[in-house]
Short mmCIF file of C-alpha atoms in Angstrom, two decimals:
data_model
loop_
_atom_site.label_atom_id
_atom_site.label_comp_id
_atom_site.label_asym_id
_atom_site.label_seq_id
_atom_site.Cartn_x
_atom_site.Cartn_y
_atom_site.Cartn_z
CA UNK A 1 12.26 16.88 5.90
CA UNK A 2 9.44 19.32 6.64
CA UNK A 3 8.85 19.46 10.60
CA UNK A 4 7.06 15.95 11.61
CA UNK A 5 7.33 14.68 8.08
CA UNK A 6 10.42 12.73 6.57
CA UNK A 7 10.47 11.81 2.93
CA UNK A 8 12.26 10.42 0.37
CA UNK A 9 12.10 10.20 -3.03
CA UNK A 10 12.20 6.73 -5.75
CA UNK A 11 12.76 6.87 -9.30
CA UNK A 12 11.25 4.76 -11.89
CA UNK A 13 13.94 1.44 -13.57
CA UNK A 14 13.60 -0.30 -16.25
CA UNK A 15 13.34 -3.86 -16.38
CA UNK A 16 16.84 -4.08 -18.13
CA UNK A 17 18.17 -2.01 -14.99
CA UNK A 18 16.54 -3.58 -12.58
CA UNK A 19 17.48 -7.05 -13.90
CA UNK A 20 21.33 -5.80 -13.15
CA UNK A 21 20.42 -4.96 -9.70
CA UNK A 22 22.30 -6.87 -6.46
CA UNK A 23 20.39 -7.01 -3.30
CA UNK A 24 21.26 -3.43 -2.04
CA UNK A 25 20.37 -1.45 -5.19
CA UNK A 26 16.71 -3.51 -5.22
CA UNK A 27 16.17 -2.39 -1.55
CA UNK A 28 17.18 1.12 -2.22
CA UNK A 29 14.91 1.15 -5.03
CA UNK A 30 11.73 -1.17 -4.60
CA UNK A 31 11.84 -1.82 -0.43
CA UNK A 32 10.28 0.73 1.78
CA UNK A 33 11.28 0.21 5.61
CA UNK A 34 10.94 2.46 8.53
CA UNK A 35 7.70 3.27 8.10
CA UNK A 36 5.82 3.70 11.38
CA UNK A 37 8.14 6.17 14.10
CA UNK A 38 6.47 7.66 17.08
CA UNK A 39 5.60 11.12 16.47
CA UNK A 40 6.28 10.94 12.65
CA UNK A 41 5.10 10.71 9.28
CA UNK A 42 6.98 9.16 6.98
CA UNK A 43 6.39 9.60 2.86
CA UNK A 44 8.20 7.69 -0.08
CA UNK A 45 7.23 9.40 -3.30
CA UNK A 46 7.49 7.23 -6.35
CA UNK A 47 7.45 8.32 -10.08
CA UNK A 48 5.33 5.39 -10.53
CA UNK A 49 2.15 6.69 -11.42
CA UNK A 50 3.40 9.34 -8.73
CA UNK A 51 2.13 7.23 -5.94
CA UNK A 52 3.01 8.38 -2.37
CA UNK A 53 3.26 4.78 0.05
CA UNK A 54 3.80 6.15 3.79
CA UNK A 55 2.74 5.39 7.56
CA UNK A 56 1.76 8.09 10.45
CA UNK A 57 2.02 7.07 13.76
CA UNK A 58 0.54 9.38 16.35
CA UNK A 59 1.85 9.08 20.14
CA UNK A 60 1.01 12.01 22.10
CA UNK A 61 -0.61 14.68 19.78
CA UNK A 62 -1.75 14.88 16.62
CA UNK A 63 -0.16 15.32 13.00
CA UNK A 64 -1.18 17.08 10.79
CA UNK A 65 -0.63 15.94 6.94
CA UNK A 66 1.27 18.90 5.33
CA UNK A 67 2.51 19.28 1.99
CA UNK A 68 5.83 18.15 0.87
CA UNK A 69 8.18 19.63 -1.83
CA UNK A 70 7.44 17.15 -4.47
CA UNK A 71 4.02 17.23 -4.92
CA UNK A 72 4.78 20.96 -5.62
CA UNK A 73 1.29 22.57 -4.07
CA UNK A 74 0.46 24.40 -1.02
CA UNK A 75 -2.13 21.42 0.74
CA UNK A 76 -1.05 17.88 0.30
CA UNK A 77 -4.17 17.21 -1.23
CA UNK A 78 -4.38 19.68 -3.11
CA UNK A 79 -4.45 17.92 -6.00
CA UNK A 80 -4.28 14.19 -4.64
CA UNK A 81 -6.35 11.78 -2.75
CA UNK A 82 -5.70 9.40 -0.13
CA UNK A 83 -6.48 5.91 1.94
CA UNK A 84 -5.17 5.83 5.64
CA UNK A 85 -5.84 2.19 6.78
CA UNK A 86 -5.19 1.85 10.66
CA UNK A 87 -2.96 -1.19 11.41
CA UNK A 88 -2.22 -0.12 15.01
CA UNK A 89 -4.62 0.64 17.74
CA UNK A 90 -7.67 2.48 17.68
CA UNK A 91 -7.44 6.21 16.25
CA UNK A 92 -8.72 9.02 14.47
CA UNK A 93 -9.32 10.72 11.30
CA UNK A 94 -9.92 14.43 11.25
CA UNK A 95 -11.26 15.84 7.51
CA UNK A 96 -12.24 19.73 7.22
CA UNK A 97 -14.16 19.25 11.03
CA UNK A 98 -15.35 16.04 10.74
CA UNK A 99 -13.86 13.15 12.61
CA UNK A 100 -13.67 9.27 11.82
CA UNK A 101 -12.77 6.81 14.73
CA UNK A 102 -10.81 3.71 13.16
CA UNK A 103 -10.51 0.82 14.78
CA UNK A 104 -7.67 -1.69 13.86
CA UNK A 105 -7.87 -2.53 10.25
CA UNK A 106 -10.47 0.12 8.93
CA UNK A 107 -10.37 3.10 6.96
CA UNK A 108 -10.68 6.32 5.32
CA UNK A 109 -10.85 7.74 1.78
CA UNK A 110 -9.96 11.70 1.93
CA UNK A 111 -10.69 13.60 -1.51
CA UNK A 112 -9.10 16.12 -3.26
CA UNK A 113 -8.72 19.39 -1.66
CA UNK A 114 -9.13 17.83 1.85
CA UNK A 115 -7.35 18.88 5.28
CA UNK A 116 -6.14 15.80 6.80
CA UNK A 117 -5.00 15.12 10.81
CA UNK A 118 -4.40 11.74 12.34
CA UNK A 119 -4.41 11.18 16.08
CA UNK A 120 -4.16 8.25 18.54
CA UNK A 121 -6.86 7.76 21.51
CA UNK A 122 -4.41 5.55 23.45
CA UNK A 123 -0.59 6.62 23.61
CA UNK A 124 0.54 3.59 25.19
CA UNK A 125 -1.33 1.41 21.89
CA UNK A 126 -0.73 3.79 19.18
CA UNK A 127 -2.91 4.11 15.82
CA UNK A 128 -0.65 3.58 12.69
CA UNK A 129 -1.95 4.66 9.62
CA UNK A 130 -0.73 3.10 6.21
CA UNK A 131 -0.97 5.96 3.50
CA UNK A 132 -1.67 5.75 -0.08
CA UNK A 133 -2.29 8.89 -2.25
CA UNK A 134 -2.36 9.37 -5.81
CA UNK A 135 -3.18 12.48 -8.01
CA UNK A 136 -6.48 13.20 -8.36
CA UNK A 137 -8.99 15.33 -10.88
CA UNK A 138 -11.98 15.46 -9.62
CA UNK A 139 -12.82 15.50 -5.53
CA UNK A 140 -14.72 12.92 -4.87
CA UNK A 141 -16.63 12.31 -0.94
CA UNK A 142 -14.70 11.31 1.93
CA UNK A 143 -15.63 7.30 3.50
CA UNK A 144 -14.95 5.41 6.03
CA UNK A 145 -14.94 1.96 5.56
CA UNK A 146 -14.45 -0.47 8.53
CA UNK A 147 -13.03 -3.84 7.34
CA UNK A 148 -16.73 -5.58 8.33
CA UNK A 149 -18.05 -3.13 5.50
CA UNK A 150 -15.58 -4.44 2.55
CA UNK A 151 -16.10 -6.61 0.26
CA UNK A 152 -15.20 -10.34 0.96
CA UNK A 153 -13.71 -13.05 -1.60
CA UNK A 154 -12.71 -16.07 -0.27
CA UNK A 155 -10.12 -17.89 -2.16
CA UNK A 156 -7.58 -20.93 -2.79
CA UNK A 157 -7.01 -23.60 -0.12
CA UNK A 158 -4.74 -25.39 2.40
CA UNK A 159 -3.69 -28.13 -0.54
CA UNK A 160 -2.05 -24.97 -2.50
CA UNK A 161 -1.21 -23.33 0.99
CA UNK A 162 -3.22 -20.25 -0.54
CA UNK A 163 -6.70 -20.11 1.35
CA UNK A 164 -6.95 -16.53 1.91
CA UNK A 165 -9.80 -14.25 2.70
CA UNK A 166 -9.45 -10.67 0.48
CA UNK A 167 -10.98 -7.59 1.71
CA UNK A 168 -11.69 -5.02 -0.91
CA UNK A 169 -12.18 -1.48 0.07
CA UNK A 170 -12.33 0.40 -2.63
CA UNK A 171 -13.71 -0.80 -6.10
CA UNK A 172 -16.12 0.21 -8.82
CA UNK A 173 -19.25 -1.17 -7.64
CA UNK A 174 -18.44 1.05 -4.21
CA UNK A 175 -16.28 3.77 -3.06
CA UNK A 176 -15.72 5.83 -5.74
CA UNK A 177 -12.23 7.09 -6.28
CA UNK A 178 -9.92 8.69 -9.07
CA UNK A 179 -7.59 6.06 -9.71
CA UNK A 180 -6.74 3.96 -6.35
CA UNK A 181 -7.95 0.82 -5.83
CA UNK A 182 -7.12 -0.63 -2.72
CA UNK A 183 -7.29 -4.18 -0.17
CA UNK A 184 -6.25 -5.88 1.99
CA UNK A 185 -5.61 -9.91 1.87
CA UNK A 186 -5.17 -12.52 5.04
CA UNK A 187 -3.85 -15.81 4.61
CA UNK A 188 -5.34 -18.75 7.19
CA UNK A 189 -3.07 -20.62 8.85
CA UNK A 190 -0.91 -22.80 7.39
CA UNK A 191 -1.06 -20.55 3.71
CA UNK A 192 1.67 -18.90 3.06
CA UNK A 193 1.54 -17.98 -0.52
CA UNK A 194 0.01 -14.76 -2.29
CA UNK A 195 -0.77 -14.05 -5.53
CA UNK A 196 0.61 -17.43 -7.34
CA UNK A 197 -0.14 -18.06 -10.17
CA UNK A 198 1.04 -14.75 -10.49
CA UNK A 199 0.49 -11.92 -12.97
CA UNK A 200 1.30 -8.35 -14.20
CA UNK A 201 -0.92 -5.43 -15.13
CA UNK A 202 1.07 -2.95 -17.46
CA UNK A 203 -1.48 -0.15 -16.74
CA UNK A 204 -1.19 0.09 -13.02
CA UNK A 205 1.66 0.09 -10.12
CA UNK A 206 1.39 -1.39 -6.90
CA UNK A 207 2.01 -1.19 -3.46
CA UNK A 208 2.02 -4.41 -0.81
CA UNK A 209 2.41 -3.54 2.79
CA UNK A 210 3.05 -6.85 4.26
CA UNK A 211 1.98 -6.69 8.11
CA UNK A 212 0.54 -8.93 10.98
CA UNK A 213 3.43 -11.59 11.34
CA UNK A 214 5.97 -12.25 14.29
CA UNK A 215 9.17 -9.74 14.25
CA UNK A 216 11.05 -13.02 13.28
CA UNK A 217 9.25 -13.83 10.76
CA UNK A 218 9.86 -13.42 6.81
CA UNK A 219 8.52 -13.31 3.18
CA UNK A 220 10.43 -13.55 0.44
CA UNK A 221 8.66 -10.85 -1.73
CA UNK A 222 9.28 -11.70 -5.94
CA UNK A 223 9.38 -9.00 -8.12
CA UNK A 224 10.50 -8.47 -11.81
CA UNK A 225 9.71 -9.73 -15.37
CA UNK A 226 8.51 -13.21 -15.39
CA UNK A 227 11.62 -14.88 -17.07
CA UNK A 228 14.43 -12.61 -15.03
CA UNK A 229 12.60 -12.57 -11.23
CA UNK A 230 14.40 -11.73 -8.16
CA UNK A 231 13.25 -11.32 -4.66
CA UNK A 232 13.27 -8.78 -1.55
CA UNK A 233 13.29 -10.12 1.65
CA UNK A 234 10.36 -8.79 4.06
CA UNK A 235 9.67 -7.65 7.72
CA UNK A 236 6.62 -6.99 9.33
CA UNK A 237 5.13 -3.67 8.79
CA UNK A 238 7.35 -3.38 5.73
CA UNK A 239 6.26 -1.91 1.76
CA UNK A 240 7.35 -2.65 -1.36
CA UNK A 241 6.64 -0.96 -4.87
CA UNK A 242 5.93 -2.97 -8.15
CA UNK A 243 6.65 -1.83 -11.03
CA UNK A 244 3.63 -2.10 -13.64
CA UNK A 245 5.89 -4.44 -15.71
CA UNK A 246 6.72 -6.84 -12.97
CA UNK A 247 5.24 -9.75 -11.03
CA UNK A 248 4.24 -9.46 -7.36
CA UNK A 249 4.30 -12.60 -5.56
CA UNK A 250 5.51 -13.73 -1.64
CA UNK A 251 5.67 -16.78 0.45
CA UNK A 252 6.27 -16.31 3.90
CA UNK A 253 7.78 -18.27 6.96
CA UNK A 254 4.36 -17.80 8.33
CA UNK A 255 0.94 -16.54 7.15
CA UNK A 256 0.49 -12.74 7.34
CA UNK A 257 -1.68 -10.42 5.85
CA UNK A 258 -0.69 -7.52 2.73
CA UNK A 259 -2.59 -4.50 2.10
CA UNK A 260 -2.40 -4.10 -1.65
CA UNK A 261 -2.78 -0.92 -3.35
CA UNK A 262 -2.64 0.20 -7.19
CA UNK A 263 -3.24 3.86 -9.45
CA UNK A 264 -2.78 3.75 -12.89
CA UNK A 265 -4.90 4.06 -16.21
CA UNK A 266 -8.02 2.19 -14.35
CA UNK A 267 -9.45 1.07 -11.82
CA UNK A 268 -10.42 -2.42 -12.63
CA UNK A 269 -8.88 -5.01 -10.34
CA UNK A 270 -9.79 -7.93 -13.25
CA UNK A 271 -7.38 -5.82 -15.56
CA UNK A 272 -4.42 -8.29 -15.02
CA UNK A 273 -2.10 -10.44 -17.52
CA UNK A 274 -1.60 -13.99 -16.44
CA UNK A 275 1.18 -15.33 -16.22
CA UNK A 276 2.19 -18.83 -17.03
CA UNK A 277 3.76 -21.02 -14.18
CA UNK A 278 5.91 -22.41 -17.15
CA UNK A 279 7.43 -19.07 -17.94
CA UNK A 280 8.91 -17.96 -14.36
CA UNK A 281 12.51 -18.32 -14.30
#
């Protein structure tokens, strides 16, 4: 713990391990919970592709994004970029002396060597910023994208209870970045399914942040090789990691919405492997 920051730290498993697993050791090791506390930030470092998946919720003044022990620099950034998205009320960005306002949904792209400090403008309706950062080599310009500015695929329909609406923030054909690619998808109502058919993509992790559903509702999350899957069950404003060998997959008790988030050997979000309904055990 380093004054308003809490973090832990996740390992990378094998499938073989992870196929052992009972419900406690996949939560330890894939489920991230707790994310969003007034006051805090809170970091899960993963030794997949050394993603960092955390939230910061600001209350009363801001924090400041400091540098933890296992990134092993002086500035958090020193050597990494980030994405904030804001899935709370309305609040800002600060970079080096220049400040973003996000509104609910939007956000930021921060580049190497940057100084980073989120803030609320309404206590009582708190900003919550989702973080993604990954290690960077090059610094690239800071953006601000507000979700009306993303790119928009609308896909699947209420016969497959899939129609969804995906957002994409960052790609190659705009916001540059090192290695994250990052989006957000929201089913319609009445779709509760993402990413079926599923598949894998051996040269990137991922990240879903499943948010925007009733505290009583779930998603049964699926995760692991295709013929030996298993599945974490979700709460709002809850993450889960994905390995680059396993599926990622949910159906909820509701429709929701999941910001999705990868780093890796590319940055091409076509980059996938299929995988064949018949196969899924």
């Amino acid at each position: 713990m380093t004054g308003h920051i809490d973090y832990t730290i996740r390992f990378a498993v094998d499938p073989a391990t992870a196929a052992r697993m009972d419900t406690d050791a996949l939560r330890r090791n894939f489920h991230i919970g707790d994310l969003f506390r007034p006051g805090r930030i809170s970091l899960t470092y993963s030794h997949y592709d050394r993603m960092i998946v955390g939230g910061a919720m600001p209350v009363d003044a801001p924090l400041p994004l400091e540098a933890i022990r296992p990134t092993g620099t002086a500035r958090f950034l020193e050597r990494r970029e980030l994405i904030a998205v804001n899935i709370g009320g309305p609040g800002r960005v600060e970079m080096n002396g220049e400040s973003f306002r996000l509104e609910p949904r939007d956000m930021v792209y921060a580049g190497m060597g940057e100084e980073v400090t989120f803030s609320s403008e309404d206590p009582a309706a708190p900003a919550k910023f989702y973080l993604l950062s990954a290690p960077a080599h090059q610094t690239l310009p800071r953006r601000h994208i507000r979700i009306g500015d993303a790119k928009r695929l609308d896909l699947g329909s209420a016969a497959t209870s899939n129609e969804r609406s995906i957002f994409q923030f960052i790609h190659p054909e705009g916001v540059k970045t090192c290695q994250l690619v990052v989006g957000m998808t929201q089913l319609a109502p009445g779709s509760v399914w993402n990413t079926m058919p599923c598949h894998v993509h051996d040269r990137r992790m991922e990240a879903y942040l499943y948010f925007d559903l009733d505290d009583s509702a779930r998603i049964l999350h699926l995760m692991g090789e295709p013929g030996e899957t298993r599945h974490i069950v979700m709460a709002r404003e809850e993450a889960v990691l994905s390995p680059p060998w396993s599926i990622h997959s949910g159906c909820g008790t509701a429709n929701y919405a999941f910001i999705w988030a990868m780093a890796g050997d590319n940055v091409d979000y076509t980059d996938v492997e299929m995988v064949a309904m018949e196969t899924l055990r």
